[in-house]
Amino acid sequence: MKIYNTMTRQKEEFVPVEAGKVKIYVCGPTVYDYFHLGNARPFITFDTLRRYLEYKGYKVTFVQNFTDIDDKVINRANLQHVSTKDLSEHYIREYYIDADGLNVERADFQPRATDTIPEIIKMIQTLIDKGYAYVSDDGVYFSTHKFPEYGKLSGYNVEDLEEGAGNRALNGESKQHPSDFALWKRKKEGEPYWESPWGEGRPGWHIECSAMAFKYLGETIDIHGGGQDLVFPHHENEIAQSEACSGHVFAKYWMHNGFINIDNAKMAKSKGNFFTVRDLAKHYDYMVIRFFMLNCQYRSPINFSRDLLNAAQTGWERIVTCIENARFYLDQATGQEAVYKKSGLADKSQAAVRAFETAMDDDLNTADAMAAIFDFVRDINTAVVEEDDQDPEELRQALATLLKLLDVLGLKIPQSGAIPEEITALVRERSEAKVQHNYQLADDIRTKIEAAGYQVEDTPQGPKVSAK
Ligand SMILES: [Zn+2]
């Protein structure tokens, strides 16, 4: 498999540090609100990566953190007169509702920053001891000038960053250089705090990810992921801290997903073109949102509009309908009196798997993988709709393959809705009535079925019932 590595700016063959195992760290949400569409993209992207690596036989360990202490959390908690703990725990629960809906698998470890304080303090102390960090009036800072490789991920260098910035760039913080960044912030009035060798305070944002990655995955991980907006300064700073501390490469591959534009403009709260996943899920199935996202390769920008989401809904329904039809065909096929023929679906299944894997091996190209799935859906539709002598066993295997590929993308097909026994009984009565040419009765029964929220459709394989 090839992965585009932001560090080297090219696609590279993926070779894990340890054969057969993959360690992934992805920056998680700051839990002070519902997450929006832009936040959802890395969740879906890296969940899909994880699923695909598992499909390829790797043992994956996946860590995604919750940032439960920072300025946004503190400000929102103050505004709502609740503790930062209560606020963040509330939005962690809300996160799971949406993430579960999007079928994002739970990470193996989902640490909170506030549960990692001892490890963070230890790491900062090591950086001070090694001369990479210094204590000042308002906290502890990392000295970017002491780390010669600073800027290697983003392509910035310290001089350019500081040129012309002057004292303004010190941001009111007492640090030696504008590009130095906070590892520990001394307590301000009204803020939650923890004890440390440098006084009461709280960790800076960047250090939590380094400390958690070290704690749960070790000093060198395989893949570090996040949104493109995190390349600088967040990931640049993670690299500086981690590598200065350990003396080893922090992550072999850096993967970053692209932005989401709303009606061709950058999504921003201030522009009012801002959609939370929770709001969208009131109008669309969560699977439609995931499907919409996966129709783009993860590095390409996505343009979002209602029209495009509606189009995604139509596309998703085509897949669901194909599967329902195939299941119905299989339910009706008794395999006794009929003479069945193989239609070549077995070969088409193999071709679909090959095309799917080729696409996914090329830097997780889910757009091409989806195209392979649609070709396969067309093949299955042809076999089910146009042939009435399709061999059920061949169809059964093709359907299993299709469901497997969808599962790798995290796309969950609703179980064929269980039809209540009383409705099935009505359908049987109606068929009886039709056999006896009692069409009035048959129509009355249909009305009853519809009144109960179901619809019945007559097909060559017999009556097909579904929820309306
Ligand atoms: Zn991070």
Tab-separated table of C-alpha atoms and ligand atoms in Angstrom:
chain	number	residue	atom	x	y	z
A	1	MET	CA	0.000	0.000	0.000
A	2	LYS	CA	1.184	3.503	-0.795
A	3	ILE	CA	0.574	6.414	1.557
A	4	TYR	CA	1.186	10.096	0.881
A	5	ASN	CA	3.599	11.250	3.569
A	6	THR	CA	3.326	14.970	4.333
A	7	MET	CA	6.876	14.807	5.701
A	8	THR	CA	8.444	13.777	2.366
A	9	ARG	CA	5.669	15.219	0.167
A	10	GLN	CA	5.336	12.033	-1.835
A	11	LYS	CA	3.574	8.704	-1.898
A	12	GLU	CA	5.641	6.044	-0.174
A	13	GLU	CA	5.264	2.309	0.199
A	14	PHE	CA	3.853	1.628	3.643
A	15	VAL	CA	6.274	-0.447	5.740
A	16	PRO	CA	5.382	-0.666	9.440
A	17	VAL	CA	8.018	-0.292	12.151
A	18	GLU	CA	7.185	-3.769	13.384
A	19	ALA	CA	6.057	-6.399	10.837
A	20	GLY	CA	2.323	-7.069	10.922
A	21	LYS	CA	1.527	-4.289	13.390
A	22	VAL	CA	0.439	-0.704	12.870
A	23	LYS	CA	0.368	2.002	15.522
A	24	ILE	CA	-1.802	4.982	14.661
A	25	TYR	CA	-2.295	8.224	16.552
A	26	VAL	CA	-4.949	10.698	15.436
A	27	CYS	CA	-5.639	14.082	17.036
A	28	GLY	CA	-9.131	13.985	18.466
A	29	PRO	CA	-11.776	16.604	19.183
A	30	THR	CA	-11.682	19.490	21.619
A	31	VAL	CA	-14.800	18.671	23.572
A	32	TYR	CA	-16.657	21.943	24.120
A	33	ASP	CA	-19.406	21.573	21.495
A	34	TYR	CA	-20.930	19.173	18.956
A	35	PHE	CA	-18.518	18.319	16.172
A	36	HIS	CA	-19.012	19.812	12.721
A	37	LEU	CA	-18.600	18.411	9.257
A	38	GLY	CA	-14.952	19.508	9.029
A	39	ASN	CA	-14.161	17.658	12.285
A	40	ALA	CA	-15.943	14.564	11.005
A	41	ARG	CA	-13.630	14.171	8.029
A	42	PRO	CA	-10.533	12.975	9.933
A	43	PHE	CA	-12.708	10.702	12.102
A	44	ILE	CA	-14.115	9.011	9.004
A	45	THR	CA	-10.842	9.062	7.047
A	46	PHE	CA	-8.700	7.448	9.709
A	47	ASP	CA	-11.405	5.005	10.747
A	48	THR	CA	-11.474	3.871	7.115
A	49	LEU	CA	-7.677	3.616	7.056
A	50	ARG	CA	-7.793	1.513	10.210
A	51	ARG	CA	-10.466	-0.783	8.777
A	52	TYR	CA	-8.543	-1.224	5.529
A	53	LEU	CA	-5.275	-2.047	7.308
A	54	GLU	CA	-7.154	-4.615	9.404
A	55	TYR	CA	-8.705	-6.034	6.236
A	56	LYS	CA	-5.140	-6.433	4.929
A	57	GLY	CA	-4.285	-8.454	8.012
A	58	TYR	CA	-2.460	-5.916	10.176
A	59	LYS	CA	-2.956	-5.770	13.914
A	60	VAL	CA	-3.782	-2.090	14.404
A	61	THR	CA	-3.536	-0.149	17.656
A	62	PHE	CA	-5.444	3.100	17.318
A	63	VAL	CA	-5.267	6.042	19.710
A	64	GLN	CA	-7.383	9.181	19.498
A	65	ASN	CA	-7.422	11.721	22.304
A	66	PHE	CA	-9.983	14.066	23.777
A	67	THR	CA	-8.699	17.584	24.413
A	68	ASP	CA	-10.701	18.337	27.528
A	69	ILE	CA	-8.749	21.333	28.801
A	70	ASP	CA	-7.837	24.402	26.740
A	71	ASP	CA	-9.001	27.995	26.236
A	72	LYS	CA	-12.135	27.018	24.318
A	73	VAL	CA	-13.213	24.527	26.974
A	74	ILE	CA	-12.523	27.016	29.787
A	75	ASN	CA	-14.336	29.903	28.084
A	76	ARG	CA	-17.389	27.826	27.219
A	77	ALA	CA	-17.566	26.343	30.724
A	78	ASN	CA	-17.395	29.833	32.272
A	79	LEU	CA	-20.092	31.044	29.911
A	80	GLN	CA	-22.387	28.189	30.901
A	81	HIS	CA	-21.453	28.329	34.609
A	82	VAL	CA	-20.401	24.679	34.698
A	83	SER	CA	-17.065	23.066	35.490
A	84	THR	CA	-14.725	22.228	32.599
A	85	LYS	CA	-15.041	18.595	33.693
A	86	ASP	CA	-18.844	18.584	33.414
A	87	LEU	CA	-18.754	20.399	30.079
A	88	SER	CA	-16.167	18.127	28.496
A	89	GLU	CA	-17.726	14.904	29.811
A	90	HIS	CA	-21.051	16.041	28.367
A	91	TYR	CA	-19.562	16.640	24.915
A	92	ILE	CA	-17.600	13.392	25.029
A	93	ARG	CA	-20.952	11.597	25.413
A	94	GLU	CA	-22.343	13.651	22.528
A	95	TYR	CA	-19.258	12.830	20.459
A	96	TYR	CA	-19.964	9.122	20.833
A	97	ILE	CA	-23.567	9.520	19.718
A	98	ASP	CA	-22.474	11.063	16.410
A	99	ALA	CA	-19.332	8.939	15.972
A	100	ASP	CA	-21.306	5.738	16.603
A	101	GLY	CA	-23.911	6.951	14.123
A	102	LEU	CA	-21.186	7.475	11.532
A	103	ASN	CA	-19.982	3.936	12.372
A	104	VAL	CA	-16.582	5.197	13.505
A	105	GLU	CA	-15.106	2.364	15.542
A	106	ARG	CA	-14.028	3.207	19.056
A	107	ALA	CA	-10.286	3.762	19.384
A	108	ASP	CA	-8.299	1.198	21.391
A	109	PHE	CA	-7.327	4.066	23.694
A	110	GLN	CA	-9.245	7.343	24.003
A	111	PRO	CA	-7.300	9.253	26.642
A	112	ARG	CA	-8.309	12.611	28.014
A	113	ALA	CA	-5.622	15.259	28.437
A	114	THR	CA	-6.597	15.680	32.088
A	115	ASP	CA	-5.967	11.959	32.718
A	116	THR	CA	-2.444	12.241	31.320
A	117	ILE	CA	-1.062	15.008	33.545
A	118	PRO	CA	1.697	12.906	35.256
A	119	GLU	CA	3.055	11.766	31.865
A	120	ILE	CA	2.893	15.331	30.513
A	121	ILE	CA	4.803	16.667	33.533
A	122	LYS	CA	7.440	13.960	33.175
A	123	MET	CA	7.952	14.779	29.511
A	124	ILE	CA	8.265	18.514	30.165
A	125	GLN	CA	10.817	17.809	32.908
A	126	THR	CA	12.885	15.714	30.465
A	127	LEU	CA	12.810	18.551	27.927
A	128	ILE	CA	13.998	21.013	30.592
A	129	ASP	CA	16.741	18.623	31.732
A	130	LYS	CA	17.944	18.179	28.151
A	131	GLY	CA	18.032	21.944	27.581
A	132	TYR	CA	15.159	22.132	25.071
A	133	ALA	CA	12.741	23.900	27.370
A	134	TYR	CA	12.924	26.747	29.873
A	135	VAL	CA	10.871	28.055	32.755
A	136	SER	CA	9.584	31.623	32.563
A	137	ASP	CA	7.213	33.861	34.537
A	138	ASP	CA	4.033	32.430	33.063
A	139	GLY	CA	4.970	28.831	32.404
A	140	VAL	CA	7.352	26.534	30.588
A	141	TYR	CA	8.254	27.018	26.923
A	142	PHE	CA	9.866	24.900	24.252
A	143	SER	CA	12.818	26.664	22.675
A	144	THR	CA	12.406	26.190	18.918
A	145	HIS	CA	15.920	27.583	18.332
A	146	LYS	CA	17.365	24.579	20.192
A	147	PHE	CA	15.780	22.067	17.819
A	148	PRO	CA	17.537	22.441	14.441
A	149	GLU	CA	14.949	20.387	12.572
A	150	TYR	CA	12.085	22.654	13.626
A	151	GLY	CA	9.940	23.266	10.534
A	152	LYS	CA	10.714	20.008	8.731
A	153	LEU	CA	7.061	18.973	8.446
A	154	SER	CA	5.506	22.301	7.447
A	155	GLY	CA	8.469	23.630	5.465
A	156	TYR	CA	8.631	26.790	7.594
A	157	ASN	CA	11.811	27.819	9.300
A	158	VAL	CA	12.241	29.673	12.535
A	159	GLU	CA	13.822	32.767	10.963
A	160	ASP	CA	11.008	33.246	8.433
A	161	LEU	CA	8.427	32.698	11.108
A	162	GLU	CA	9.931	35.374	13.308
A	163	GLU	CA	10.961	37.878	10.694
A	164	GLY	CA	9.012	41.071	11.039
A	165	ALA	CA	6.869	39.596	13.768
A	166	GLY	CA	8.615	41.656	16.464
A	167	ASN	CA	7.287	41.683	19.973
A	168	ARG	CA	3.696	41.417	18.816
A	169	ALA	CA	4.329	37.743	18.157
A	170	LEU	CA	5.153	37.219	21.792
A	171	ASN	CA	1.415	37.387	22.281
A	172	GLY	CA	1.753	38.809	25.760
A	173	GLU	CA	3.573	35.656	26.827
A	174	SER	CA	6.928	35.851	28.547
A	175	LYS	CA	8.965	33.724	26.168
A	176	GLN	CA	12.405	34.210	24.621
A	177	HIS	CA	11.448	33.940	20.957
A	178	PRO	CA	8.165	34.467	19.125
A	179	SER	CA	8.161	30.904	17.749
A	180	ASP	CA	8.645	29.279	21.163
A	181	PHE	CA	5.499	27.560	22.344
A	182	ALA	CA	3.984	26.788	25.734
A	183	LEU	CA	4.395	23.365	27.326
A	184	TRP	CA	2.913	24.393	30.683
A	185	LYS	CA	0.773	27.441	31.412
A	186	ARG	CA	0.745	28.927	34.871
A	187	LYS	CA	-2.703	29.256	36.442
A	188	LYS	CA	-4.739	32.364	35.734
A	189	GLU	CA	-7.609	33.509	37.925
A	190	GLY	CA	-10.671	31.286	37.522
A	191	GLU	CA	-8.927	28.508	35.621
A	192	PRO	CA	-8.697	24.854	36.608
A	193	TYR	CA	-5.175	23.820	37.568
A	194	TRP	CA	-2.910	20.923	38.482
A	195	GLU	CA	0.183	20.854	40.695
A	196	SER	CA	3.563	20.771	38.945
A	197	PRO	CA	7.233	21.443	39.731
A	198	TRP	CA	6.662	24.851	38.060
A	199	GLY	CA	3.654	25.825	40.102
A	200	GLU	CA	-0.061	25.330	39.654
A	201	GLY	CA	-1.205	25.362	36.036
A	202	ARG	CA	-2.260	23.325	33.035
A	203	PRO	CA	-0.587	21.739	30.032
A	204	GLY	CA	-0.286	23.487	26.663
A	205	TRP	CA	-2.223	21.831	23.841
A	206	HIS	CA	0.620	20.297	21.828
A	207	ILE	CA	2.295	18.386	24.638
A	208	GLU	CA	-0.761	16.245	25.402
A	209	CYS	CA	-0.587	14.431	22.053
A	210	SER	CA	3.130	13.662	22.416
A	211	ALA	CA	2.644	12.386	25.964
A	212	MET	CA	-0.339	10.213	25.017
A	213	ALA	CA	1.345	8.763	21.935
A	214	PHE	CA	4.381	7.848	24.073
A	215	LYS	CA	2.193	6.389	26.810
A	216	TYR	CA	0.009	4.168	24.646
A	217	LEU	CA	2.112	3.521	21.534
A	218	GLY	CA	5.770	4.144	22.365
A	219	GLU	CA	8.351	6.633	21.127
A	220	THR	CA	8.064	5.796	17.425
A	221	ILE	CA	4.659	5.268	15.834
A	222	ASP	CA	3.752	4.281	12.291
A	223	ILE	CA	1.108	6.782	11.278
A	224	HIS	CA	0.154	10.132	12.740
A	225	GLY	CA	-3.009	11.613	11.321
A	226	GLY	CA	-5.118	14.730	11.497
A	227	GLY	CA	-6.599	17.548	9.471
A	228	GLN	CA	-4.441	19.644	7.173
A	229	ASP	CA	-4.929	22.634	9.478
A	230	LEU	CA	-2.919	20.803	12.166
A	231	VAL	CA	0.340	20.589	10.162
A	232	PHE	CA	1.452	23.915	11.605
A	233	PRO	CA	1.884	24.608	14.403
A	234	HIS	CA	0.372	21.585	16.164
A	235	HIS	CA	2.151	18.698	14.429
A	236	GLU	CA	5.361	20.635	13.934
A	237	ASN	CA	5.403	21.180	17.702
A	238	GLU	CA	4.524	17.567	18.461
A	239	ILE	CA	7.554	16.492	16.408
A	240	ALA	CA	9.870	18.968	18.133
A	241	GLN	CA	8.832	17.903	21.641
A	242	SER	CA	8.720	14.182	20.949
A	243	GLU	CA	11.977	13.906	19.047
A	244	ALA	CA	13.860	16.235	21.389
A	245	CYS	CA	12.639	14.113	24.284
A	246	SER	CA	13.297	10.632	22.877
A	247	GLY	CA	16.019	11.194	20.297
A	248	HIS	CA	14.006	9.017	17.853
A	249	VAL	CA	11.793	9.675	14.856
A	250	PHE	CA	8.286	10.287	16.226
A	251	ALA	CA	6.120	9.107	13.314
A	252	LYS	CA	7.110	7.352	10.077
A	253	TYR	CA	4.125	8.615	8.085
A	254	TRP	CA	2.208	11.861	8.478
A	255	MET	CA	-1.242	11.838	6.898
A	256	HIS	CA	-3.456	14.910	6.590
A	257	ASN	CA	-6.961	15.184	5.244
A	258	GLY	CA	-8.129	18.144	3.160
A	259	PHE	CA	-10.644	20.842	4.036
A	260	ILE	CA	-14.369	20.979	3.530
A	261	ASN	CA	-15.787	23.994	1.743
A	262	ILE	CA	-19.423	24.941	2.078
A	263	ASP	CA	-20.940	26.109	-1.186
A	264	ASN	CA	-17.372	26.784	-2.353
A	265	ALA	CA	-16.446	28.927	0.656
A	266	LYS	CA	-14.338	27.876	3.592
A	267	MET	CA	-16.483	26.667	6.454
A	268	ALA	CA	-16.307	29.019	9.423
A	269	LYS	CA	-18.515	29.740	12.383
A	270	SER	CA	-18.205	33.459	11.689
A	271	LYS	CA	-19.630	33.021	8.181
A	272	GLY	CA	-22.629	31.146	9.435
A	273	ASN	CA	-22.004	28.359	6.910
A	274	PHE	CA	-21.363	25.887	9.622
A	275	PHE	CA	-22.954	22.478	9.955
A	276	THR	CA	-22.732	20.180	12.928
A	277	VAL	CA	-23.065	16.502	12.160
A	278	ARG	CA	-25.878	16.406	14.725
A	279	ASP	CA	-27.907	18.934	12.718
A	280	LEU	CA	-27.328	17.152	9.421
A	281	ALA	CA	-28.291	13.827	10.985
A	282	LYS	CA	-31.768	15.238	11.651
A	283	HIS	CA	-32.334	15.318	7.896
A	284	TYR	CA	-30.031	12.609	6.561
A	285	ASP	CA	-29.053	9.139	7.623
A	286	TYR	CA	-25.595	9.132	9.216
A	287	MET	CA	-24.547	6.652	6.532
A	288	VAL	CA	-25.361	9.206	3.834
A	289	ILE	CA	-22.915	11.629	5.506
A	290	ARG	CA	-20.202	8.980	5.643
A	291	PHE	CA	-20.893	7.909	2.069
A	292	PHE	CA	-20.741	11.549	0.925
A	293	MET	CA	-17.351	11.987	2.584
A	294	LEU	CA	-15.867	8.798	1.121
A	295	ASN	CA	-16.779	9.791	-2.409
A	296	CYS	CA	-13.698	12.008	-2.302
A	297	GLN	CA	-10.115	10.915	-1.805
A	298	TYR	CA	-9.187	12.164	1.666
A	299	ARG	CA	-6.575	14.724	0.552
A	300	SER	CA	-8.848	16.458	-1.969
A	301	PRO	CA	-10.900	19.362	-0.751
A	302	ILE	CA	-14.595	18.505	-0.473
A	303	ASN	CA	-17.247	20.918	-1.535
A	304	PHE	CA	-20.405	20.573	0.475
A	305	SER	CA	-23.875	21.726	-0.440
A	306	ARG	CA	-27.370	20.407	0.170
A	307	ASP	CA	-27.579	19.417	-3.497
A	308	LEU	CA	-24.424	17.332	-3.254
A	309	LEU	CA	-25.644	15.693	-0.068
A	310	ASN	CA	-28.972	14.933	-1.741
A	311	ALA	CA	-27.072	13.388	-4.648
A	312	ALA	CA	-25.120	11.294	-2.144
A	313	GLN	CA	-28.390	10.134	-0.643
A	314	THR	CA	-29.576	8.947	-4.053
A	315	GLY	CA	-26.278	7.127	-4.625
A	316	TRP	CA	-26.406	5.466	-1.229
A	317	GLU	CA	-30.013	4.379	-1.772
A	318	ARG	CA	-28.987	2.723	-5.038
A	319	ILE	CA	-26.598	0.507	-3.094
A	320	VAL	CA	-29.147	-0.251	-0.359
A	321	THR	CA	-31.847	-1.088	-2.919
A	322	CYS	CA	-29.493	-3.405	-4.788
A	323	ILE	CA	-28.807	-5.297	-1.572
A	324	GLU	CA	-32.484	-5.466	-0.598
A	325	ASN	CA	-33.369	-6.806	-4.031
A	326	ALA	CA	-30.631	-9.422	-3.881
A	327	ARG	CA	-31.757	-10.503	-0.397
A	328	PHE	CA	-35.324	-10.740	-1.596
A	329	TYR	CA	-34.294	-12.831	-4.599
A	330	LEU	CA	-32.410	-15.183	-2.269
A	331	ASP	CA	-35.383	-15.432	0.113
A	332	GLN	CA	-37.647	-16.454	-2.747
A	333	ALA	CA	-35.247	-18.833	-4.495
A	334	THR	CA	-36.125	-22.295	-3.294
A	335	GLY	CA	-33.562	-24.055	-5.418
A	336	GLN	CA	-35.920	-26.988	-5.984
A	337	GLU	CA	-38.006	-26.860	-9.139
A	338	ALA	CA	-36.173	-24.085	-10.949
A	339	VAL	CA	-33.169	-24.533	-13.201
A	340	TYR	CA	-30.562	-21.955	-12.275
A	341	LYS	CA	-27.655	-20.622	-14.304
A	342	LYS	CA	-24.464	-18.955	-13.269
A	343	SER	CA	-24.221	-15.507	-14.852
A	344	GLY	CA	-20.514	-14.865	-14.323
A	345	LEU	CA	-21.060	-12.956	-11.074
A	346	ALA	CA	-18.242	-14.914	-9.437
A	347	ASP	CA	-15.712	-13.456	-11.884
A	348	LYS	CA	-17.225	-10.022	-11.487
A	349	SER	CA	-16.869	-10.325	-7.691
A	350	GLN	CA	-13.178	-11.029	-8.081
A	351	ALA	CA	-12.770	-8.104	-10.467
A	352	ALA	CA	-14.567	-5.830	-7.988
A	353	VAL	CA	-12.271	-6.887	-5.138
A	354	ARG	CA	-9.179	-6.300	-7.290
A	355	ALA	CA	-10.343	-2.839	-8.399
A	356	PHE	CA	-11.301	-1.956	-4.817
A	357	GLU	CA	-7.917	-3.007	-3.406
A	358	THR	CA	-5.991	-1.255	-6.181
A	359	ALA	CA	-7.815	1.972	-5.366
A	360	MET	CA	-7.364	1.652	-1.606
A	361	ASP	CA	-3.691	0.687	-1.970
A	362	ASP	CA	-3.178	3.966	-3.815
A	363	ASP	CA	-3.185	6.288	-0.793
A	364	LEU	CA	-6.643	5.254	0.350
A	365	ASN	CA	-8.425	6.370	-2.793
A	366	THR	CA	-11.963	5.813	-1.568
A	367	ALA	CA	-13.374	7.697	-4.577
A	368	ASP	CA	-12.057	5.041	-6.975
A	369	ALA	CA	-12.971	2.290	-4.504
A	370	MET	CA	-16.540	3.600	-4.551
A	371	ALA	CA	-16.524	3.550	-8.363
A	372	ALA	CA	-15.515	-0.124	-8.211
A	373	ILE	CA	-18.407	-0.764	-5.836
A	374	PHE	CA	-20.879	0.939	-8.172
A	375	ASP	CA	-19.708	-1.176	-11.115
A	376	PHE	CA	-20.273	-4.230	-8.969
A	377	VAL	CA	-23.713	-2.997	-7.870
A	378	ARG	CA	-24.653	-2.686	-11.540
A	379	ASP	CA	-23.499	-6.272	-12.178
A	380	ILE	CA	-25.591	-7.557	-9.273
A	381	ASN	CA	-28.626	-5.554	-10.377
A	382	THR	CA	-28.334	-7.020	-13.859
A	383	ALA	CA	-28.157	-10.534	-12.443
A	384	VAL	CA	-31.107	-10.041	-10.089
A	385	VAL	CA	-33.435	-7.891	-12.144
A	386	GLU	CA	-32.823	-9.007	-15.695
A	387	GLU	CA	-32.259	-12.706	-15.081
A	388	ASP	CA	-34.851	-14.783	-13.318
A	389	ASP	CA	-32.668	-17.882	-13.311
A	390	GLN	CA	-29.615	-16.440	-11.522
A	391	ASP	CA	-27.893	-19.155	-9.512
A	392	PRO	CA	-28.650	-18.254	-5.844
A	393	GLU	CA	-25.350	-19.585	-4.522
A	394	GLU	CA	-23.383	-17.421	-6.926
A	395	LEU	CA	-25.519	-14.418	-5.978
A	396	ARG	CA	-25.146	-15.195	-2.262
A	397	GLN	CA	-21.367	-15.062	-2.577
A	398	ALA	CA	-21.413	-11.872	-4.653
A	399	LEU	CA	-23.657	-10.252	-2.044
A	400	ALA	CA	-21.306	-11.326	0.757
A	401	THR	CA	-18.387	-9.779	-1.162
A	402	LEU	CA	-20.253	-6.515	-1.675
A	403	LEU	CA	-21.159	-6.334	2.029
A	404	LYS	CA	-17.534	-7.052	2.969
A	405	LEU	CA	-16.226	-4.191	0.787
A	406	LEU	CA	-18.833	-1.810	2.208
A	407	ASP	CA	-17.852	-2.880	5.702
A	408	VAL	CA	-14.202	-1.999	4.993
A	409	LEU	CA	-15.451	1.514	4.194
A	410	GLY	CA	-17.513	1.477	7.387
A	411	LEU	CA	-20.763	1.645	5.423
A	412	LYS	CA	-23.438	-0.239	7.280
A	413	ILE	CA	-26.474	-1.523	5.416
A	414	PRO	CA	-29.683	-1.497	7.432
A	415	GLN	CA	-30.693	-5.067	8.252
A	416	SER	CA	-33.558	-6.170	6.040
A	417	GLY	CA	-36.297	-4.715	8.226
A	418	ALA	CA	-37.981	-7.460	10.186
A	419	ILE	CA	-41.585	-7.539	8.994
A	420	PRO	CA	-44.028	-8.265	11.839
A	421	GLU	CA	-45.826	-11.606	11.679
A	422	GLU	CA	-49.281	-9.997	11.369
A	423	ILE	CA	-48.153	-8.165	8.219
A	424	THR	CA	-46.685	-11.336	6.700
A	425	ALA	CA	-50.000	-13.061	7.478
A	426	LEU	CA	-51.901	-10.298	5.660
A	427	VAL	CA	-49.607	-10.644	2.664
A	428	ARG	CA	-50.330	-14.400	2.572
A	429	GLU	CA	-54.091	-13.747	2.803
A	430	ARG	CA	-53.828	-11.260	-0.032
A	431	SER	CA	-51.973	-13.757	-2.254
A	432	GLU	CA	-54.683	-16.336	-1.492
A	433	ALA	CA	-57.397	-13.848	-2.421
A	434	LYS	CA	-55.671	-13.115	-5.718
A	435	VAL	CA	-55.363	-16.812	-6.527
A	436	GLN	CA	-59.132	-17.038	-5.979
A	437	HIS	CA	-59.664	-13.960	-8.204
A	438	ASN	CA	-61.127	-12.086	-5.233
A	439	TYR	CA	-59.514	-8.798	-6.245
A	440	GLN	CA	-61.720	-6.632	-4.049
A	441	LEU	CA	-60.541	-8.511	-0.959
A	442	ALA	CA	-56.930	-8.369	-2.184
A	443	ASP	CA	-57.196	-4.577	-2.524
A	444	ASP	CA	-58.764	-4.221	0.914
A	445	ILE	CA	-55.927	-6.189	2.443
A	446	ARG	CA	-53.371	-4.037	0.645
A	447	THR	CA	-55.014	-0.955	2.151
A	448	LYS	CA	-54.732	-2.537	5.603
A	449	ILE	CA	-51.037	-3.304	5.034
A	450	GLU	CA	-50.378	0.260	3.937
A	451	ALA	CA	-52.286	1.683	6.859
A	452	ALA	CA	-49.915	-0.276	9.113
A	453	GLY	CA	-46.918	1.504	7.502
A	454	TYR	CA	-45.831	-1.149	5.008
A	455	GLN	CA	-45.987	-1.429	1.262
A	456	VAL	CA	-46.367	-4.486	-0.884
A	457	GLU	CA	-45.022	-4.754	-4.398
A	458	ASP	CA	-45.721	-7.613	-6.795
A	459	THR	CA	-42.574	-8.938	-8.447
A	460	PRO	CA	-41.850	-11.972	-10.661
A	461	GLN	CA	-40.501	-13.675	-7.517
A	462	GLY	CA	-43.701	-12.965	-5.553
A	463	PRO	CA	-44.945	-10.146	-3.308
A	464	LYS	CA	-42.237	-8.017	-1.721
A	465	VAL	CA	-42.997	-6.216	1.555
A	466	SER	CA	-41.049	-3.325	2.960
A	467	ALA	CA	-41.534	-0.607	5.519
A	468	LYS	CA	-42.784	2.629	3.957
B	1	ZN	ZN	-2.508	16.343	18.386
